[in-house]
Amino acid sequence: MGLLDKFKTGMQKTRNFVADGFNRIAANMGVFDEDMLDDLEGLLIQADVGVNAAMAVMDTVREQIRKTGDASRETVLKTLEQGLIDLLGEQKALQLDQGQLSVLLLVGVNGTGKTTTAGKLCARLQNEGHKVVLGAADTFRAAAIDQLKAWGERTSTQVIAHQPGSDPAAVVFDTIQSARSRKADVVILDTAGRLHNKKNLMDELAKIRRVVSREAPGSRCETLLVIDATTGQNAVMQAKAFKEVAEITGLVITKLDGNAKGGVAIAVAQETNLPIYLAGLGEKIDDLEDFDSQVFVRSLLPEA
Ligand SMILES: Nc1nc2c(ncn2[C@@H]2O[C@H](COP(=O)(O)OP(=O)(O)OP(=O)(O)O)[C@@H](O)[C@H]2O)c(=O)[nH]1
Ligand SMILES: [Mg+2]
C-alpha cells in the first residue's frame, strides 16, 4: 500500500468527516458564496484544525477568490489544500547519523502511545538495517517494563531494564553502554508518562538528557513528544506546554485513526512550529509512518 492509501485508510474517520463535509457544502452550487465559505471554516474547526489555523487558511481562500474572481469548487479545494500544507510548516524526516549512535527519547503525558511508538519504531528501524537497543526508562510500574520487553521479543531487540522504582537515568546510562558494546546505532528510550507542570518529573527528564549528553557526546539526541490526536485541543496545549519546559525536537502524533479529529495535527504544528516526524495510524506494528504534509492533507480532502 502506498503512503497516501495508508493515510487514507488510517485516517478514514477524519477523511469521511472532512471530505464528505466539503462535498456536501460544495454540492449546493458550483461556486462558493460567503455562507459556504463560513460553513467550510466551521467544518475545519470541528475537525480540530484549530480556530487560528482554520481562520488563517480561509483568509487565504477568500483572498484568492477576491483576486481572481474564481470561486469554483476546484479552485477553492486547491487553495485550501495548499494553505493547509503551508500551515503544517517545513517538513522534516527523522534523521539518524551514519556511523554514530543516535538516541531517540520518547516523552509525553500518560497513555499517548510512547511505548507503542517505541516498539513500532524499533521494528521499522531494524527492518531498515539498523541495530537498535531499547531502554525501559519508564521505571514507574512493572507493567510498563514488561510492555517494552514484549516489544523487544516481538522485534528480537535487546531491552535494558532495571527494577521497578529504580532511577530512569541509570537505565539510560546502561542502555547507552550496552548499545556501545554491541555496536548498535540507535537507542530508543521509553519514558514514563508525565505532566509538564510536575517539576520533579521534568527534572528527571533533564537528568536523562544530561546522561545522554555525557555518555554519548556528539550523538544526535531527538526528544520526541508523543501526542494523542484523539485528545483534541488538549494535544495542542500539551505540545505548547512541553515545548516551554523541555527541549522537544519533534513530534509524533498517534491515534490518527481514533476519531474524526485528526485535523489537530495542523493545529499542533501551527501553534508550536515543531516538525511532526511520525504518525501513528493504528495499534499494529506497521502502523507507524513518516508524517508527510502533502499526503496528510490530501488524505483529508476530496478528490479534485
Ligand atoms: N488506535 C491507535 N491506538 C494506539 C496508537 N498508538 C498507541 N495506541 C494505543 O494506545 C494505548 C496506550 O499506548 P501506550 O504505548 O501504552 O502509551 P504510553 O504513552 O506508553 O502510556 P504510559 O506509559 O502509561 O504513559 C495502547 O492501547 C496502544 O495500543 C495508534 O496510533 N492508534
Ligand atoms: Mg508507556
Coordinates of C-alpha atoms and ligand atoms in Angstrom, one line a residue:
M1 CA 0.0 0.0 0.0
G2 CA 1.4 3.4 -0.9
L3 CA 1.7 6.1 1.7
L4 CA -1.4 8.1 0.6
D5 CA -3.6 4.9 0.8
K6 CA -2.1 4.1 4.2
F7 CA -3.1 7.6 5.4
K8 CA -6.5 7.5 3.7
T9 CA -7.2 4.2 5.4
G10 CA -5.8 5.1 8.7
M11 CA -7.5 8.5 8.8
Q12 CA -10.8 7.1 7.5
K13 CA -12.9 8.8 10.2
T14 CA -11.4 12.2 9.8
R15 CA -11.4 11.8 6.0
N16 CA -15.1 10.9 6.0
F17 CA -15.9 13.9 8.1
V18 CA -13.8 16.5 6.2
A19 CA -14.1 15.2 2.6
D20 CA -17.8 14.4 2.8
G21 CA -18.4 17.7 4.6
F22 CA -16.6 19.6 1.9
N23 CA -18.6 17.8 -0.8
R24 CA -21.9 18.5 1.0
I25 CA -21.1 22.2 1.3
A26 CA -20.0 22.4 -2.3
A27 CA -22.9 20.4 -3.7
N28 CA -25.4 23.2 -3.2
M29 CA -23.9 25.2 -6.1
G30 CA -21.0 25.0 -8.4
V31 CA -19.3 28.0 -6.8
F32 CA -18.7 29.0 -3.2
D33 CA -20.5 32.0 -1.7
E34 CA -19.8 33.7 1.6
D35 CA -22.1 31.3 3.6
M36 CA -20.5 28.3 2.1
L37 CA -17.0 29.6 3.0
D38 CA -18.2 30.1 6.6
D39 CA -19.5 26.6 6.6
L40 CA -16.2 25.3 5.4
E41 CA -14.4 27.2 8.1
G42 CA -16.8 25.7 10.7
L43 CA -16.1 22.2 9.2
L44 CA -12.3 22.7 9.7
I45 CA -12.8 23.8 13.3
Q46 CA -14.9 20.8 14.0
A47 CA -12.2 18.6 12.6
D48 CA -9.9 20.2 15.2
V49 CA -7.7 22.0 12.7
G50 CA -7.8 24.8 15.3
V51 CA -9.6 28.2 15.2
N52 CA -6.4 30.1 14.3
A53 CA -5.4 27.7 11.6
A54 CA -8.9 27.5 10.2
M55 CA -9.2 31.3 10.1
A56 CA -5.8 31.7 8.5
V57 CA -6.4 29.2 5.8
M58 CA -9.9 30.5 5.0
D59 CA -8.4 34.1 4.8
T60 CA -6.1 32.7 2.1
V61 CA -9.1 31.1 0.3
R62 CA -11.1 34.3 0.4
E63 CA -8.2 36.4 -0.7
Q64 CA -7.6 34.1 -3.7
I65 CA -11.3 34.4 -4.7
R66 CA -11.2 38.2 -4.3
K67 CA -8.1 38.4 -6.5
T68 CA -9.2 36.0 -9.3
G69 CA -12.9 36.1 -9.1
D70 CA -12.8 32.4 -9.3
A71 CA -14.9 30.7 -6.5
S72 CA -15.2 27.3 -8.2
R73 CA -15.1 24.1 -6.2
E74 CA -11.8 23.2 -7.9
T75 CA -10.0 26.4 -7.1
V76 CA -11.3 26.5 -3.5
L77 CA -10.2 22.9 -3.0
K78 CA -6.8 23.6 -4.5
T79 CA -6.2 26.8 -2.4
L80 CA -7.4 25.0 0.7
E81 CA -5.1 22.1 0.1
Q82 CA -2.0 24.3 -0.4
G83 CA -3.0 26.5 2.6
L84 CA -3.2 23.5 4.9
I85 CA 0.1 22.2 3.7
D86 CA 1.7 25.6 4.3
L87 CA 0.3 25.6 7.9
L88 CA 2.0 22.3 8.6
G89 CA 5.3 24.1 8.1
E90 CA 8.6 22.9 6.9
Q91 CA 8.6 19.1 6.6
K92 CA 11.4 17.2 8.1
A93 CA 12.1 13.5 8.2
L94 CA 13.5 11.9 11.3
Q95 CA 17.3 11.7 10.6
L96 CA 19.8 9.2 12.1
D97 CA 23.5 9.8 12.0
Q98 CA 25.6 7.4 9.9
G99 CA 28.3 5.5 11.7
Q100 CA 27.4 7.1 15.0
L101 CA 24.9 6.3 17.8
S102 CA 21.6 8.2 17.6
V103 CA 19.4 8.5 20.7
L104 CA 15.6 8.8 20.4
L105 CA 13.9 9.8 23.6
L106 CA 10.1 9.4 23.7
V107 CA 8.3 11.7 26.1
G108 CA 4.7 12.8 26.8
V109 CA 1.8 12.6 29.1
N110 CA 0.2 9.3 30.2
G111 CA -1.2 7.0 27.6
T112 CA -0.3 8.9 24.5
G113 CA 1.4 5.9 22.9
K114 CA 5.1 6.3 23.9
T115 CA 5.7 2.6 24.5
T116 CA 3.8 1.5 21.4
T117 CA 5.7 4.0 19.3
A118 CA 9.0 2.8 20.7
G119 CA 8.1 -0.7 19.6
K120 CA 6.8 0.2 16.2
L121 CA 9.8 2.5 15.6
C122 CA 12.2 -0.3 16.7
A123 CA 10.6 -2.7 14.3
R124 CA 10.9 -0.3 11.4
L125 CA 14.5 0.7 12.1
Q126 CA 15.5 -2.9 12.4
N127 CA 13.8 -3.6 9.1
E128 CA 15.8 -0.8 7.5
G129 CA 19.0 -2.5 8.7
H130 CA 19.7 -0.5 11.9
K131 CA 20.8 -2.2 15.1
V132 CA 18.6 -0.9 18.0
V133 CA 18.7 -1.2 21.8
L134 CA 15.6 -0.4 23.7
G135 CA 15.8 1.3 27.2
A136 CA 13.0 0.9 29.7
A137 CA 13.4 4.3 31.3
D138 CA 9.8 4.1 32.5
T139 CA 10.5 2.5 35.8
F140 CA 7.2 3.6 37.4
R141 CA 5.4 0.4 37.0
A142 CA 6.4 -3.2 36.5
A143 CA 3.8 -3.5 33.7
A144 CA 5.5 -0.7 31.8
I145 CA 8.8 -2.6 31.8
D146 CA 7.0 -5.8 30.7
Q147 CA 5.2 -4.0 27.9
L148 CA 8.6 -2.8 26.5
K149 CA 10.1 -6.2 27.0
A150 CA 7.2 -7.7 24.9
W151 CA 8.1 -5.3 22.1
G152 CA 11.7 -6.4 22.5
E153 CA 10.7 -10.0 22.0
R154 CA 8.5 -9.3 19.0
T155 CA 11.3 -7.4 17.3
S156 CA 14.2 -9.5 18.6
T157 CA 15.7 -6.5 20.2
Q158 CA 17.7 -6.2 23.4
V159 CA 15.8 -4.4 26.2
I160 CA 17.8 -2.8 29.0
A161 CA 15.6 -2.7 32.2
H162 CA 16.1 -2.3 35.9
Q163 CA 13.8 -3.0 38.8
P164 CA 10.5 -1.0 39.1
G165 CA 11.1 2.2 41.1
S166 CA 14.8 2.5 40.1
D167 CA 16.4 5.6 38.7
P168 CA 15.5 6.1 35.0
A169 CA 18.8 7.9 34.4
A170 CA 20.6 4.8 35.4
V171 CA 18.7 2.7 32.9
V172 CA 19.6 5.3 30.2
F173 CA 23.3 5.0 31.3
D174 CA 23.2 1.2 30.9
T175 CA 21.3 1.3 27.7
I176 CA 23.9 3.6 26.1
Q177 CA 26.8 1.4 27.4
S178 CA 25.1 -1.7 26.0
A179 CA 24.5 -0.1 22.6
R180 CA 28.2 0.9 22.5
S181 CA 29.4 -2.6 23.4
R182 CA 27.0 -4.2 20.9
K183 CA 27.9 -1.7 18.2
A184 CA 24.2 -0.7 17.9
D185 CA 23.5 2.5 16.1
V186 CA 20.2 3.5 17.6
V187 CA 18.9 3.7 21.2
I188 CA 15.2 4.2 21.8
L189 CA 14.3 5.3 25.3
D190 CA 10.8 4.8 26.6
T191 CA 9.9 7.1 29.5
A192 CA 7.1 7.3 32.0
G193 CA 4.0 9.5 31.2
R194 CA 4.5 12.9 32.8
L195 CA 2.8 16.3 33.1
H196 CA 4.8 19.3 32.0
N197 CA 3.9 21.1 35.3
K198 CA 5.3 18.3 37.6
K199 CA 8.7 19.8 38.4
N200 CA 10.3 16.6 39.8
L201 CA 9.2 14.7 36.7
M202 CA 10.6 17.3 34.3
D203 CA 13.8 17.4 36.4
E204 CA 14.0 13.7 35.8
L205 CA 13.8 14.3 32.1
A206 CA 16.5 16.9 32.2
K207 CA 18.7 14.4 34.1
I208 CA 18.1 11.8 31.4
R209 CA 19.2 14.3 28.8
R210 CA 22.4 15.1 30.8
V211 CA 23.3 11.4 31.0
V212 CA 22.8 11.1 27.2
S213 CA 25.0 14.1 26.5
R214 CA 27.7 12.8 28.8
E215 CA 27.6 9.2 27.7
A216 CA 27.0 9.8 24.1
P217 CA 28.8 13.1 23.4
G218 CA 28.3 14.4 19.9
S219 CA 25.4 11.9 19.3
R220 CA 22.2 13.1 17.8
C221 CA 19.5 13.1 20.6
E222 CA 16.0 13.6 19.4
T223 CA 13.5 14.3 22.2
L224 CA 10.2 13.3 20.6
L225 CA 7.0 14.5 22.2
V226 CA 4.3 11.9 21.6
I227 CA 0.8 13.5 21.2
D228 CA -2.5 11.7 21.1
A229 CA -4.6 13.1 18.3
T230 CA -7.9 11.9 19.9
T231 CA -7.4 14.4 22.8
G232 CA -8.3 17.3 20.5
Q233 CA -7.2 20.8 21.5
N234 CA -5.7 19.3 24.7
A235 CA -3.0 17.9 22.4
V236 CA -2.2 21.5 21.3
M237 CA -2.0 22.7 24.9
Q238 CA 0.3 19.8 25.9
A239 CA 2.6 20.4 22.9
K240 CA 2.9 24.1 23.8
A241 CA 3.5 23.4 27.4
F242 CA 6.1 20.7 26.9
K243 CA 7.9 22.9 24.4
E244 CA 8.3 25.6 27.1
V245 CA 9.9 23.3 29.7
A246 CA 11.8 20.7 27.7
E247 CA 14.0 20.7 24.6
I248 CA 11.5 19.0 22.3
T249 CA 13.0 18.5 18.9
G250 CA 10.0 17.0 17.1
L251 CA 6.5 15.5 17.5
V252 CA 5.0 12.1 17.0
I253 CA 1.2 12.2 16.5
T254 CA -0.5 9.0 17.4
K255 CA -4.1 7.5 17.1
L256 CA -4.9 9.5 14.0
D257 CA -7.1 6.5 13.3
G258 CA -9.0 7.0 16.5
N259 CA -11.7 9.6 15.7
A260 CA -12.7 12.3 13.2
K261 CA -10.5 14.9 14.9
G262 CA -7.2 14.2 13.1
G263 CA -7.1 17.8 11.9
V264 CA -5.4 18.5 15.2
A265 CA -2.1 17.7 13.6
I266 CA -2.4 21.0 11.7
A267 CA -3.2 22.9 14.9
V268 CA -0.3 21.4 16.8
A269 CA 2.2 22.2 14.0
Q270 CA 0.9 25.7 13.5
E271 CA 0.9 26.5 17.3
T272 CA 4.3 25.0 18.1
N273 CA 6.3 25.3 14.9
L274 CA 7.7 21.9 15.7
P275 CA 8.2 19.4 13.0
I276 CA 5.9 16.3 13.0
Y277 CA 8.2 13.4 12.3
L278 CA 5.9 10.4 12.6
A279 CA 2.3 9.5 12.5
G280 CA 0.6 6.6 14.4
L281 CA -2.2 5.2 12.3
G282 CA -3.3 2.2 14.3
E283 CA -2.2 -0.3 17.0
K284 CA -0.4 -2.7 14.8
I285 CA 3.4 -3.0 14.5
D286 CA 3.5 -1.5 11.0
D287 CA 1.0 1.4 11.7
L288 CA 3.7 4.0 12.0
E289 CA 4.6 6.2 9.1
D290 CA 6.7 9.2 8.3
F291 CA 4.5 12.3 8.5
D292 CA 4.2 13.8 5.1
S293 CA 2.3 17.1 5.0
Q294 CA 1.2 16.7 1.4
V295 CA 0.0 13.2 1.9
F296 CA -1.7 14.1 5.2
V297 CA -3.7 17.0 3.7
R298 CA -4.6 15.0 0.6
S299 CA -5.9 12.2 2.7
L300 CA -8.3 14.6 4.3
L301 CA -9.7 16.3 1.3
P302 CA -12.0 15.0 -1.5
E303 CA -10.7 14.3 -5.0
A304 CA -10.4 17.3 -7.2
Ligands
LIG1 N1 -5.6 3.3 17.6 C1 -4.4 3.5 18.0 N2 -4.0 3.2 19.2 C2 -2.8 3.4 19.6 C3 -1.8 4.1 18.7 N3 -0.7 4.2 19.4 C4 -0.9 3.7 20.6 N4 -2.1 3.2 20.7 C5 -2.8 2.6 21.9 O1 -2.8 3.5 23.0 C6 -2.7 2.8 24.2 C7 -1.6 3.4 25.1 O2 -0.4 3.2 24.4 P1 1.0 3.1 25.2 O3 2.0 2.9 24.2 O4 0.9 2.1 26.3 O5 1.0 4.6 25.8 P2 2.1 5.2 26.7 O6 2.3 6.6 26.3 O7 3.3 4.4 26.7 O8 1.4 5.1 28.1 P3 2.0 5.3 29.6 O9 3.3 4.6 29.6 O10 1.0 4.7 30.5 O11 2.2 6.8 29.8 C8 -2.5 1.3 23.9 O12 -3.7 0.7 23.9 C9 -2.0 1.4 22.4 O13 -2.3 0.2 21.7 C10 -2.3 4.5 17.4 O14 -1.6 5.1 16.6 N5 -3.6 4.2 17.1
MG2 MG 4.4 3.5 28.3

